[in-house]
PDB file of N, CA and C in Angstrom:
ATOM      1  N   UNK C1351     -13.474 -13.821  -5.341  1.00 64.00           N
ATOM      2  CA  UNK C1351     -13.950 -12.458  -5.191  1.00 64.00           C
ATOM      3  C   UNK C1351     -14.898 -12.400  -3.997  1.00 64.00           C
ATOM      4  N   UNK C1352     -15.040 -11.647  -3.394  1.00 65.00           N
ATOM      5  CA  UNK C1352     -15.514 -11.063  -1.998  1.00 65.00           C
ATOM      6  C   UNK C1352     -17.001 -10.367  -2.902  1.00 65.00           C
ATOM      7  N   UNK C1353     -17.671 -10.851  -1.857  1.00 69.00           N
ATOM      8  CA  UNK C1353     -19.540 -10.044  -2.675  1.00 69.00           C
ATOM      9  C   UNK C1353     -18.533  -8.696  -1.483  1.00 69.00           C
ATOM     10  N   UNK C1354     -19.030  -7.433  -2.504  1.00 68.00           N
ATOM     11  CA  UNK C1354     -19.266  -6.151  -2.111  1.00 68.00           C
ATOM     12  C   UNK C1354     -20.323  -5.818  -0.624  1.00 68.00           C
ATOM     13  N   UNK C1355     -20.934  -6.458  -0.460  1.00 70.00           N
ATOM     14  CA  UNK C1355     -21.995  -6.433   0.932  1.00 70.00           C
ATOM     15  C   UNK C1355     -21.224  -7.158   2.322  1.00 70.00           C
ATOM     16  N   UNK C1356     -20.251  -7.626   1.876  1.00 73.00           N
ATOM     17  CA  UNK C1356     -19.543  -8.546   3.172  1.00 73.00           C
ATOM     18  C   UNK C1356     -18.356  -7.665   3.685  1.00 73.00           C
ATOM     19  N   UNK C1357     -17.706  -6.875   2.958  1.00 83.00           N
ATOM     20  CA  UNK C1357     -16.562  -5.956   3.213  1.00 83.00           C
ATOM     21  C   UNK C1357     -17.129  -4.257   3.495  1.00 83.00           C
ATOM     22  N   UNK C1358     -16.419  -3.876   4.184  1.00 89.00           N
ATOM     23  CA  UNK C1358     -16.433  -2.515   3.855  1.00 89.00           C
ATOM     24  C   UNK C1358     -14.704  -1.996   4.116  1.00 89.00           C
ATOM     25  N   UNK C1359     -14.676  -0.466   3.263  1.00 90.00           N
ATOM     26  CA  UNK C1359     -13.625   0.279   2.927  1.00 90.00           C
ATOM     27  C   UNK C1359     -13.630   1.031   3.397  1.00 90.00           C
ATOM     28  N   UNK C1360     -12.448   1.707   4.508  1.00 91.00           N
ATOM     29  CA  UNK C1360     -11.957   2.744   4.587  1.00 91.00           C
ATOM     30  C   UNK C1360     -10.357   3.572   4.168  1.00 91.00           C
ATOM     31  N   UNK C1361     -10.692   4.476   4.047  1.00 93.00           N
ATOM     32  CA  UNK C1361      -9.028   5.040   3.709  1.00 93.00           C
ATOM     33  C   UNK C1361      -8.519   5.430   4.405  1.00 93.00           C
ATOM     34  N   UNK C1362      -7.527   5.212   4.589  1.00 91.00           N
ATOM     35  CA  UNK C1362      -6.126   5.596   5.193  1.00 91.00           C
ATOM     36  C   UNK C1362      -4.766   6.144   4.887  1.00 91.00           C
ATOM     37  N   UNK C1363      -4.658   7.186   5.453  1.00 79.00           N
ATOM     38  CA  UNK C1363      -3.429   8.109   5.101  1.00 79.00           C
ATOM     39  C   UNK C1363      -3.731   9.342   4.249  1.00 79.00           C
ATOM     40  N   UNK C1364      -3.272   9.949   3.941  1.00 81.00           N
ATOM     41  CA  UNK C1364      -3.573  11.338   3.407  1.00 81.00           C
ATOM     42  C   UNK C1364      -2.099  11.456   2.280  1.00 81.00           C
ATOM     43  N   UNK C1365      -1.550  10.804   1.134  1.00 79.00           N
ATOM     44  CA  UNK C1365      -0.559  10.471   0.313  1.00 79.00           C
ATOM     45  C   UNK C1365      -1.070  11.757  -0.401  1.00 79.00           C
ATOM     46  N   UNK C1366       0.302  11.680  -1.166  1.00 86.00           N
ATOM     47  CA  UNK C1366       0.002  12.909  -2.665  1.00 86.00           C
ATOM     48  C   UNK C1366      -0.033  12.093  -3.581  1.00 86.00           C
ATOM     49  N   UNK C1367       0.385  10.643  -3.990  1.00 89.00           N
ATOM     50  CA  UNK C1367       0.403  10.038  -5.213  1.00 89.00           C
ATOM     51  C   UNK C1367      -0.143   8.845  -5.110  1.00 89.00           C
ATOM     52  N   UNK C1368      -1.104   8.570  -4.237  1.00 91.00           N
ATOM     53  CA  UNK C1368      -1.922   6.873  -3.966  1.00 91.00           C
ATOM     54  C   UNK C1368      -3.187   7.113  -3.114  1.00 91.00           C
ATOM     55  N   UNK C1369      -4.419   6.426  -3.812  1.00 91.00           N
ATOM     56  CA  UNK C1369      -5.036   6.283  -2.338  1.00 91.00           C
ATOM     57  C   UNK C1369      -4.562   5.049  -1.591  1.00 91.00           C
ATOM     58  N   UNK C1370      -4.714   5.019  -0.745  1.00 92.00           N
ATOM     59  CA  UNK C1370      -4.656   3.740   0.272  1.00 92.00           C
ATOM     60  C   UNK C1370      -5.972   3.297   0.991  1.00 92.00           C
ATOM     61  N   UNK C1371      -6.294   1.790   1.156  1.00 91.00           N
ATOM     62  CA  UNK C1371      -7.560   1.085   1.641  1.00 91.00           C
ATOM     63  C   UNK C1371      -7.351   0.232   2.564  1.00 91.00           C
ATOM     64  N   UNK C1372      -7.766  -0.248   3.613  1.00 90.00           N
ATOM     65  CA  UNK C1372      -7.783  -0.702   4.500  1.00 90.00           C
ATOM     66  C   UNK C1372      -9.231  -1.630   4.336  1.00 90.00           C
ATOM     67  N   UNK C1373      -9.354  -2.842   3.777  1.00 89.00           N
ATOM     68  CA  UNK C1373     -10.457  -3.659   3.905  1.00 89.00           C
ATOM     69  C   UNK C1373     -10.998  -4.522   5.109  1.00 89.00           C
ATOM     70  N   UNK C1374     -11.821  -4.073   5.638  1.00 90.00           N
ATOM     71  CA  UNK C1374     -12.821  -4.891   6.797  1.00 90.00           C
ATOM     72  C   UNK C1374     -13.738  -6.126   6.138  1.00 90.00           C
ATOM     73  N   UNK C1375     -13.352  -7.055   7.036  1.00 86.00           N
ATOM     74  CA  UNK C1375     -14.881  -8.054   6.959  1.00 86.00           C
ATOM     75  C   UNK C1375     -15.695  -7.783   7.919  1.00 86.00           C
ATOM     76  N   UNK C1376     -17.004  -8.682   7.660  1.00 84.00           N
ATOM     77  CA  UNK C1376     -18.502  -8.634   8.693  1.00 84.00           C
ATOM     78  C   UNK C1376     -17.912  -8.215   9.778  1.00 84.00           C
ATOM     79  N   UNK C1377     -16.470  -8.807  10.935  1.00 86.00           N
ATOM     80  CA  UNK C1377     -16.811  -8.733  11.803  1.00 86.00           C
ATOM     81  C   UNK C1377     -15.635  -7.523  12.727  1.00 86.00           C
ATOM     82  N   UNK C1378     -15.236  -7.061  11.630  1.00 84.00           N
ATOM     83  CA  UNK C1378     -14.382  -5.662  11.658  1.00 84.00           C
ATOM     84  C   UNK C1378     -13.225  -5.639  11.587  1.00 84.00           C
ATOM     85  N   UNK C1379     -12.812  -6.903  11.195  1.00 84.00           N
ATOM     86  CA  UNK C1379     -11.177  -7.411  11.121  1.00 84.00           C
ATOM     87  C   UNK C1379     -10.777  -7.004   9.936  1.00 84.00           C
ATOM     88  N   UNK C1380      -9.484  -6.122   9.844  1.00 81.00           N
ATOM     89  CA  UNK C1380      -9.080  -5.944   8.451  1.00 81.00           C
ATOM     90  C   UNK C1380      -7.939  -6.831   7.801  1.00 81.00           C
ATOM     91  N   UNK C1381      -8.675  -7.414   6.658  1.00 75.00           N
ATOM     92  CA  UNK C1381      -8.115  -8.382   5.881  1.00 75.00           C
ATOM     93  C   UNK C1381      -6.938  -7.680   5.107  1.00 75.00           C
ATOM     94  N   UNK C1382      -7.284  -7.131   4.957  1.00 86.00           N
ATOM     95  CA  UNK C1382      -6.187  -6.673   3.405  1.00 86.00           C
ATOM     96  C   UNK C1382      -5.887  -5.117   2.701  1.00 86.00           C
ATOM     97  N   UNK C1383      -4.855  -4.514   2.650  1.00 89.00           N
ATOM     98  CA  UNK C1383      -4.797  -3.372   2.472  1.00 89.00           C
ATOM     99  C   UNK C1383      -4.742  -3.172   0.697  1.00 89.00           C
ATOM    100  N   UNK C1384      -5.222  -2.120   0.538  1.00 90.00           N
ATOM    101  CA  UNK C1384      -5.294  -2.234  -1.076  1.00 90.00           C
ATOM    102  C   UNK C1384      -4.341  -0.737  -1.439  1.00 90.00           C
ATOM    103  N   UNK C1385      -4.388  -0.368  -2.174  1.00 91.00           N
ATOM    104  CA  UNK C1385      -3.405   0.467  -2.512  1.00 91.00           C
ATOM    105  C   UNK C1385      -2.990   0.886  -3.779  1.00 91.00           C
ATOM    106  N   UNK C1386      -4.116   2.216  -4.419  1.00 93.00           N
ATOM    107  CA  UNK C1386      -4.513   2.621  -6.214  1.00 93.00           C
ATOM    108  C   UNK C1386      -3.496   3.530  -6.409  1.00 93.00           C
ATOM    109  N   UNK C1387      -2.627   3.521  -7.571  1.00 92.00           N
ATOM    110  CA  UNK C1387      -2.028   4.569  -7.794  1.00 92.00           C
ATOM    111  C   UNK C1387      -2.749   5.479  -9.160  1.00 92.00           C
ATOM    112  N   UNK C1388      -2.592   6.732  -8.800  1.00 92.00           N
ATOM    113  CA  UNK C1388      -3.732   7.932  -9.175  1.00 92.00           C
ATOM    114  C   UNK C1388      -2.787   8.376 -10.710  1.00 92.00           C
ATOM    115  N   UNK C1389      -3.123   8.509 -11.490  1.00 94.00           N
ATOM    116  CA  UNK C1389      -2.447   9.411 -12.564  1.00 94.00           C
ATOM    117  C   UNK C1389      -2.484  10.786 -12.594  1.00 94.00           C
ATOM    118  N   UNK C1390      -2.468  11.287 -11.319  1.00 95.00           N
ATOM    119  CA  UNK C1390      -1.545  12.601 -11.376  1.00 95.00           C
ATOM    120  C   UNK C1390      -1.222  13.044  -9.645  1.00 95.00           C
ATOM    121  N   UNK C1391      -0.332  14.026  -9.379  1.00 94.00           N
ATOM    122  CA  UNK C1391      -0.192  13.968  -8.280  1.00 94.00           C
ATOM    123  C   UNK C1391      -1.371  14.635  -7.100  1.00 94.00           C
ATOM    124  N   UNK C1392      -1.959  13.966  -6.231  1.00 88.00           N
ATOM    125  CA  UNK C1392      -3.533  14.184  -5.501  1.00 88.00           C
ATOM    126  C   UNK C1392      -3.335  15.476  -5.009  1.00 88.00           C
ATOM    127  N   UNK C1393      -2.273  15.911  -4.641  1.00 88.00           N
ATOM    128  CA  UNK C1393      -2.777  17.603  -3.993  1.00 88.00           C
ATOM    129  C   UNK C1393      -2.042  18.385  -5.021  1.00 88.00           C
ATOM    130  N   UNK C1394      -1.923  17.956  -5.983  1.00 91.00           N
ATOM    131  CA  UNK C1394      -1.756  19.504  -7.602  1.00 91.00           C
ATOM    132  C   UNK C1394      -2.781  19.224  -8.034  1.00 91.00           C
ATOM    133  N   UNK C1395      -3.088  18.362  -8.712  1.00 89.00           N
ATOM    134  CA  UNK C1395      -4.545  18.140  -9.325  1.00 89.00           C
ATOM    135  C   UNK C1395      -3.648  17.500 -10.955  1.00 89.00           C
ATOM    136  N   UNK C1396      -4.619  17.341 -11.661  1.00 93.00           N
ATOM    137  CA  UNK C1396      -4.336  16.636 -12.906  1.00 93.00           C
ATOM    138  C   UNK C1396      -3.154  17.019 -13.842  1.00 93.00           C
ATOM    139  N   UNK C1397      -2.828  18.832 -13.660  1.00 95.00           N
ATOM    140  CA  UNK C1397      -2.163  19.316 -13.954  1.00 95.00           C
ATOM    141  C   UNK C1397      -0.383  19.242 -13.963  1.00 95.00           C
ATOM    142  N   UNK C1398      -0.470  17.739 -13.233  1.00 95.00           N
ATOM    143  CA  UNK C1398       0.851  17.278 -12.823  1.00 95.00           C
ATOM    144  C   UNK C1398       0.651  15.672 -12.795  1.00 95.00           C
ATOM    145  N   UNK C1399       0.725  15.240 -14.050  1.00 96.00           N
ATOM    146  CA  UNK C1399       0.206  14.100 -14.786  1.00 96.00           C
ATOM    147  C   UNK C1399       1.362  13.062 -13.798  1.00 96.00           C
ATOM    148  N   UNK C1400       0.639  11.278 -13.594  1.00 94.00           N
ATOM    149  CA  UNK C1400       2.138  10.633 -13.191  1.00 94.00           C
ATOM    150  C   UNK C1400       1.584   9.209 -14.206  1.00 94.00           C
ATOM    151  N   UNK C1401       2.410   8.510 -14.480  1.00 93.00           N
ATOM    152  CA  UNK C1401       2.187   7.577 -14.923  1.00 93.00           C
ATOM    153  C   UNK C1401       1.661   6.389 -14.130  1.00 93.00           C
ATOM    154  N   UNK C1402       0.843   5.109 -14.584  1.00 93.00           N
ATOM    155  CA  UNK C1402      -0.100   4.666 -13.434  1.00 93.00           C
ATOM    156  C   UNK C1402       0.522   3.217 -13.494  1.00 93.00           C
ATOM    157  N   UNK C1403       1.870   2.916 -14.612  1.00 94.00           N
ATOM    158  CA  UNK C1403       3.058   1.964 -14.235  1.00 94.00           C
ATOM    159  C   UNK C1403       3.493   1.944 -13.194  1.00 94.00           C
ATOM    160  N   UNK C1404       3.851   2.978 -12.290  1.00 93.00           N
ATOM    161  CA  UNK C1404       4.548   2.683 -11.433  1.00 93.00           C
ATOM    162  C   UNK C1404       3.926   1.860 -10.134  1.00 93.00           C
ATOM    163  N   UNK C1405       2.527   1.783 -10.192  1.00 93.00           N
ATOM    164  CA  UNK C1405       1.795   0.909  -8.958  1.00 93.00           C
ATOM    165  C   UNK C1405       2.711  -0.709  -9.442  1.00 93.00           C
ATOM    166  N   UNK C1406       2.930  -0.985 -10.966  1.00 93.00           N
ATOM    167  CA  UNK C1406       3.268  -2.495 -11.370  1.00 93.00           C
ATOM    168  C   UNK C1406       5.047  -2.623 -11.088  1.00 93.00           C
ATOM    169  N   UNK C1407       5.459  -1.502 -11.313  1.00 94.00           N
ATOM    170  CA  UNK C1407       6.880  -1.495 -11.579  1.00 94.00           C
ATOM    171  C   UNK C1407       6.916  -1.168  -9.583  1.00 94.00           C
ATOM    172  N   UNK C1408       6.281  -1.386  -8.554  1.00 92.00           N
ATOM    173  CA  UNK C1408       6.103  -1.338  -7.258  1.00 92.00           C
ATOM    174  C   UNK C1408       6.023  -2.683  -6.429  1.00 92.00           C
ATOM    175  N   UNK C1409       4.837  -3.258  -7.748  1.00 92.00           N
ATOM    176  CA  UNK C1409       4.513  -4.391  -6.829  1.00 92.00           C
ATOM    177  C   UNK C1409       5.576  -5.496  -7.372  1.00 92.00           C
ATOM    178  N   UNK C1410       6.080  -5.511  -8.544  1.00 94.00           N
ATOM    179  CA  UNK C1410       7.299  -6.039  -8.966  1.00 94.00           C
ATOM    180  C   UNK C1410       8.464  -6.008  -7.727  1.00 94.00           C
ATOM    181  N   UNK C1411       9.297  -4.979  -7.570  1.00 92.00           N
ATOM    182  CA  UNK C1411       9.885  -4.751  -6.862  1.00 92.00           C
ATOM    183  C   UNK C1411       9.546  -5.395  -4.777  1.00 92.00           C
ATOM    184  N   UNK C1412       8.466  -4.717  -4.726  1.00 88.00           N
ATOM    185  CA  UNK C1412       7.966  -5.844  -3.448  1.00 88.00           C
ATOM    186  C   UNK C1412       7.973  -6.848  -3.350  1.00 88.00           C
ATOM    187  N   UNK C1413       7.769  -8.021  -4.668  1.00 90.00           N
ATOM    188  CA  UNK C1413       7.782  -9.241  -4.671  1.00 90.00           C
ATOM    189  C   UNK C1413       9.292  -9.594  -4.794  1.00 90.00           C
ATOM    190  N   UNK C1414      10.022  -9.037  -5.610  1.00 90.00           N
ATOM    191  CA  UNK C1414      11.710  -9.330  -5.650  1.00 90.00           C
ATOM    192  C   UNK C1414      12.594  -9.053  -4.255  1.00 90.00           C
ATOM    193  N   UNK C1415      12.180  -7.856  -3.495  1.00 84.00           N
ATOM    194  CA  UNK C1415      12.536  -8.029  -1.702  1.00 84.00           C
ATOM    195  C   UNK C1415      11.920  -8.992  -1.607  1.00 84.00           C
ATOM    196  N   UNK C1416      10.702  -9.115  -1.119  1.00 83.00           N
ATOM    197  CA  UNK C1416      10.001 -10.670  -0.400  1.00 83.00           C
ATOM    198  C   UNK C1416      11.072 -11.803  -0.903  1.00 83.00           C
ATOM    199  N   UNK C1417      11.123 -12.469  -1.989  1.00 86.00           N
ATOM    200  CA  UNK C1417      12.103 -13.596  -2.485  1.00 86.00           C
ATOM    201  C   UNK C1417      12.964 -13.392  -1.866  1.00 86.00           C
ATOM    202  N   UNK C1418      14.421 -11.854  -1.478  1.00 81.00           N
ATOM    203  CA  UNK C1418      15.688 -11.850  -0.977  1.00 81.00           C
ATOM    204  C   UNK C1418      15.695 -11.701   0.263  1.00 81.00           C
ATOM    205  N   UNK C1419      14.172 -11.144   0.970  1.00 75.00           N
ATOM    206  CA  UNK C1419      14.156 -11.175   2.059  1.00 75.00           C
ATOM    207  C   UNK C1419      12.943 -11.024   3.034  1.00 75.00           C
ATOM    208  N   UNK C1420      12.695 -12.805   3.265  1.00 67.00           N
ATOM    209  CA  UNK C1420      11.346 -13.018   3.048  1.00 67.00           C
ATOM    210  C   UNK C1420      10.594 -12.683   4.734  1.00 67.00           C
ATOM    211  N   UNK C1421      11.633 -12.383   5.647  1.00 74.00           N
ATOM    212  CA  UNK C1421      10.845 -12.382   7.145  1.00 74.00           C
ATOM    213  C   UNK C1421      11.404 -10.752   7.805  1.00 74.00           C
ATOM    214  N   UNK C1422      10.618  -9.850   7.949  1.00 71.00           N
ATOM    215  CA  UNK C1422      11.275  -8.547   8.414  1.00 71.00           C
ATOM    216  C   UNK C1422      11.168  -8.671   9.608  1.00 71.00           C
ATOM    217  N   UNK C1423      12.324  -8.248  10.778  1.00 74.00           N
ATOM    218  CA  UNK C1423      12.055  -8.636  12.329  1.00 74.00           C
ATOM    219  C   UNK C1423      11.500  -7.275  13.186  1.00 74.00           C
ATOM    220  N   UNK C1424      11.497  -6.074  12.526  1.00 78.00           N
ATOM    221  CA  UNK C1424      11.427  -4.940  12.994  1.00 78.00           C
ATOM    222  C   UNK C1424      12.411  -4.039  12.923  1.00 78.00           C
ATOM    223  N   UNK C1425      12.218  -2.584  13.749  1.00 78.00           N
ATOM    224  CA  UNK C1425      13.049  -1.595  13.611  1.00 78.00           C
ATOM    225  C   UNK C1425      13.251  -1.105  14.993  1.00 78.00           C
ATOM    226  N   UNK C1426      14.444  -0.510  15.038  1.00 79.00           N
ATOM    227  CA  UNK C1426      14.901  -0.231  16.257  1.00 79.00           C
ATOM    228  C   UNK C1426      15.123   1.456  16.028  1.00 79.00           C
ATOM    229  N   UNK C1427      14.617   2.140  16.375  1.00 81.00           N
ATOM    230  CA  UNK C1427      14.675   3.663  15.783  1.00 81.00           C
ATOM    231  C   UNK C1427      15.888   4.591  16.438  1.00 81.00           C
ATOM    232  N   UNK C1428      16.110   3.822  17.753  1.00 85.00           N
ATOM    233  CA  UNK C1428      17.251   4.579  18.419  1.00 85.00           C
ATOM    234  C   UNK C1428      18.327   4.369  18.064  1.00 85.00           C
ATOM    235  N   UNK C1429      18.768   3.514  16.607  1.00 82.00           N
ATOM    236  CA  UNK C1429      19.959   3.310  16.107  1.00 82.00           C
ATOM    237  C   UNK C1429      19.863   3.047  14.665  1.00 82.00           C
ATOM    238  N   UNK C1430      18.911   3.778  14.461  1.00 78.00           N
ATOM    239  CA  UNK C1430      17.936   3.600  12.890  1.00 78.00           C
ATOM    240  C   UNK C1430      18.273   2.291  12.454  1.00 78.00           C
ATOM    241  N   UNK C1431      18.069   1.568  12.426  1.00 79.00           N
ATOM    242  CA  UNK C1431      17.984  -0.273  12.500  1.00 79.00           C
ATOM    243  C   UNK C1431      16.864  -0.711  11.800  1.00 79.00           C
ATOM    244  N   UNK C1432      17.003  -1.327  10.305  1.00 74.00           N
ATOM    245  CA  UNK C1432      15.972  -1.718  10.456  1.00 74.00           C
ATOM    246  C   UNK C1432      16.484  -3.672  10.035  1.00 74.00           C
ATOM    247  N   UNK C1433      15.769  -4.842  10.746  1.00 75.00           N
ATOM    248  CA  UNK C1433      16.083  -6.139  10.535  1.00 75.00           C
ATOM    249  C   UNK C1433      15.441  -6.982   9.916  1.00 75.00           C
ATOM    250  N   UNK C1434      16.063  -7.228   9.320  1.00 71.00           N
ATOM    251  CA  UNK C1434      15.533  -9.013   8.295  1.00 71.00           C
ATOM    252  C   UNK C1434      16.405  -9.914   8.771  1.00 71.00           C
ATOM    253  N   UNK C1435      15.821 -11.377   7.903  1.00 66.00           N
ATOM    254  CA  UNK C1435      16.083 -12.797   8.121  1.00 66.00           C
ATOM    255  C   UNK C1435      16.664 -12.975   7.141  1.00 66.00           C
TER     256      UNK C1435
END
């Protein structure tokens, strides 16, 4: 665990169903992106309930690509392309 005084947080992106974090160390390098999923959708308000499984049933799925396809080479947009290894 990281002491709270060594990192700081900013957010990033403007989503309807996640915040997103972008973690800095001391020396402004960002380590690690974090990424909360909200139980309801952020611009209706609570009134449009979501379930807060789906951040697990997400990161599941991310880890099962990674295993089938563990090196992404980029995207080529002028032929909507996108490449793995």
């Amino acid at each position: 665990m990281i002491h709270p005084t060594l990192v700081e947080a900013q957010e990033v992106g403007d989503g309807n169903l996640n915040l997103v974090f972008k973690i800095f160390d001391t020396t402004g390098v960002s380590r690690i992106v974090v990424k909360q999923a909200l139980p309801y959708v952020r611009c209706v308000g609570e009134s449009w309930p979501l379930t807060l499984d789906r951040a697990r049933l997400e990161a599941q799925t991310l880890v099962a690509h990674y295993q089938a396809l563990p090196a992404a080479y980029g995207e080529k947009s002028t032929i909507s392309t996108l490449n793995w290894r």
